[in-house]
Amino acid sequence: MALGYVGVLTVRVEMPWVTNLKEKRALVRPVVERLKARYPLTVARLDGLDAHDWEVIGVATLSNDYGWVEETLRMAADFIAREGEYRIVWEETEISVLGGEEEEDGEEA
């Protein structure tokens, strides 16, 4: 029996028209902050921090309900897609099972 589920959403956004880091941060950071405030998620800018035209945003959540994790990550992906002035190049969602492995004698592994 699973103890819970960890869901991770990774999204790469591109802004080829942006010419400097300050301009890129002005587009990406407000979306990240609003996402954190609106949903029960951990959100981070993961990669591309020194690039002026792309960035990878990571989102994570944890629950004992698989459907809730899946739906929350879908809402986060939709939010990222509609709120920013950038182009989404790819997104990946992964949901992992926590716990649930028991040994034959009833003790946890």
Tab-separated table of C-alpha atoms in Angstrom:
chain	number	residue	atom	x	y	z
A	1	MET	CA	0.000	0.000	0.000
A	2	ALA	CA	1.380	3.398	-0.979
A	3	LEU	CA	1.966	5.994	1.721
A	4	GLY	CA	1.620	8.820	-0.745
A	5	TYR	CA	2.677	10.329	-4.025
A	6	VAL	CA	5.213	12.950	-5.050
A	7	GLY	CA	4.485	14.821	-8.240
A	8	VAL	CA	7.014	16.842	-10.202
A	9	LEU	CA	6.310	19.069	-13.182
A	10	THR	CA	9.196	20.458	-15.223
A	11	VAL	CA	8.558	23.144	-17.830
A	12	ARG	CA	11.018	24.800	-20.203
A	13	VAL	CA	10.008	28.245	-21.394
A	14	GLU	CA	11.714	30.247	-24.130
A	15	MET	CA	11.698	33.948	-24.950
A	16	PRO	CA	13.970	34.404	-27.989
A	17	TRP	CA	13.007	38.076	-28.257
A	18	VAL	CA	14.367	38.877	-24.770
A	19	THR	CA	17.816	40.456	-24.820
A	20	ASN	CA	18.891	40.538	-21.155
A	21	LEU	CA	18.483	38.741	-17.815
A	22	LYS	CA	16.574	41.580	-16.178
A	23	GLU	CA	13.893	41.470	-18.856
A	24	LYS	CA	13.631	37.662	-18.587
A	25	ARG	CA	13.304	37.763	-14.794
A	26	ALA	CA	10.536	40.348	-15.150
A	27	LEU	CA	8.594	37.823	-17.254
A	28	VAL	CA	9.282	34.612	-15.320
A	29	ARG	CA	9.559	35.564	-11.647
A	30	PRO	CA	6.036	37.018	-11.256
A	31	VAL	CA	4.521	33.838	-12.697
A	32	VAL	CA	6.562	31.692	-10.286
A	33	GLU	CA	5.546	33.836	-7.295
A	34	ARG	CA	1.842	33.838	-8.221
A	35	LEU	CA	1.960	30.063	-8.741
A	36	LYS	CA	3.389	29.580	-5.229
A	37	ALA	CA	0.728	31.836	-3.726
A	38	ARG	CA	-2.192	30.261	-5.566
A	39	TYR	CA	-1.499	26.508	-5.270
A	40	PRO	CA	-0.051	24.204	-2.569
A	41	LEU	CA	3.217	23.726	-4.446
A	42	THR	CA	6.926	24.154	-4.169
A	43	VAL	CA	8.126	26.087	-7.198
A	44	ALA	CA	11.682	26.866	-8.272
A	45	ARG	CA	13.552	28.316	-11.210
A	46	LEU	CA	15.847	25.369	-11.927
A	47	ASP	CA	17.979	25.997	-14.987
A	48	GLY	CA	18.797	28.712	-17.467
A	49	LEU	CA	19.202	31.333	-14.766
A	50	ASP	CA	22.202	32.826	-16.590
A	51	ALA	CA	20.614	32.557	-20.039
A	52	HIS	CA	18.588	35.506	-21.250
A	53	ASP	CA	16.236	33.619	-23.566
A	54	TRP	CA	15.139	30.421	-21.767
A	55	GLU	CA	14.509	28.953	-18.329
A	56	VAL	CA	13.349	25.718	-16.694
A	57	ILE	CA	10.698	25.943	-13.977
A	58	GLY	CA	10.175	23.051	-11.549
A	59	VAL	CA	7.020	22.406	-9.550
A	60	ALA	CA	6.526	19.748	-6.857
A	61	THR	CA	3.716	18.586	-4.586
A	62	LEU	CA	3.016	15.725	-2.188
A	63	SER	CA	-0.223	13.993	-1.157
A	64	ASN	CA	-1.741	10.640	-0.258
A	65	ASP	CA	-4.188	11.037	-3.197
A	66	TYR	CA	-2.802	10.269	-6.673
A	67	GLY	CA	-5.671	12.036	-8.431
A	68	TRP	CA	-5.145	15.194	-6.397
A	69	VAL	CA	-1.417	15.262	-7.252
A	70	GLU	CA	-2.171	14.724	-10.932
A	71	GLU	CA	-4.865	17.436	-11.033
A	72	THR	CA	-2.770	19.958	-9.075
A	73	LEU	CA	0.164	19.550	-11.461
A	74	ARG	CA	-2.176	19.898	-14.452
A	75	MET	CA	-3.562	23.144	-13.006
A	76	ALA	CA	0.000	24.371	-12.443
A	77	ALA	CA	0.958	23.560	-16.056
A	78	ASP	CA	-2.126	25.369	-17.335
A	79	PHE	CA	-1.351	28.376	-15.119
A	80	ILE	CA	2.237	28.588	-16.383
A	81	ALA	CA	1.021	28.339	-19.985
A	82	ARG	CA	-1.557	31.112	-19.742
A	83	GLU	CA	0.126	33.584	-17.376
A	84	GLY	CA	3.490	34.231	-18.990
A	85	GLU	CA	4.754	36.040	-22.034
A	86	TYR	CA	6.923	33.178	-23.250
A	87	ARG	CA	6.690	30.039	-25.329
A	88	ILE	CA	6.546	26.613	-23.646
A	89	VAL	CA	8.955	24.303	-25.455
A	90	TRP	CA	8.390	21.169	-23.370
A	91	GLU	CA	6.845	19.984	-20.170
A	92	GLU	CA	7.196	16.733	-18.272
A	93	THR	CA	5.148	15.358	-15.393
A	94	GLU	CA	6.317	12.531	-13.160
A	95	ILE	CA	4.421	11.076	-10.209
A	96	SER	CA	6.268	8.695	-7.895
A	97	VAL	CA	4.910	6.372	-5.214
A	98	LEU	CA	6.170	6.834	-1.646
A	99	GLY	CA	6.598	3.844	0.637
A	100	GLY	CA	4.379	0.830	0.443
A	101	GLU	CA	7.212	-1.693	0.326
A	102	GLU	CA	7.015	-4.141	3.243
A	103	GLU	CA	9.097	-7.194	4.095
A	104	GLU	CA	7.485	-10.611	4.564
A	105	ASP	CA	7.611	-10.412	8.380
A	106	GLY	CA	5.587	-7.186	8.356
A	107	GLU	CA	8.457	-4.797	9.050
A	108	GLU	CA	9.102	-1.965	6.657
A	109	ALA	CA	12.045	-2.332	4.301
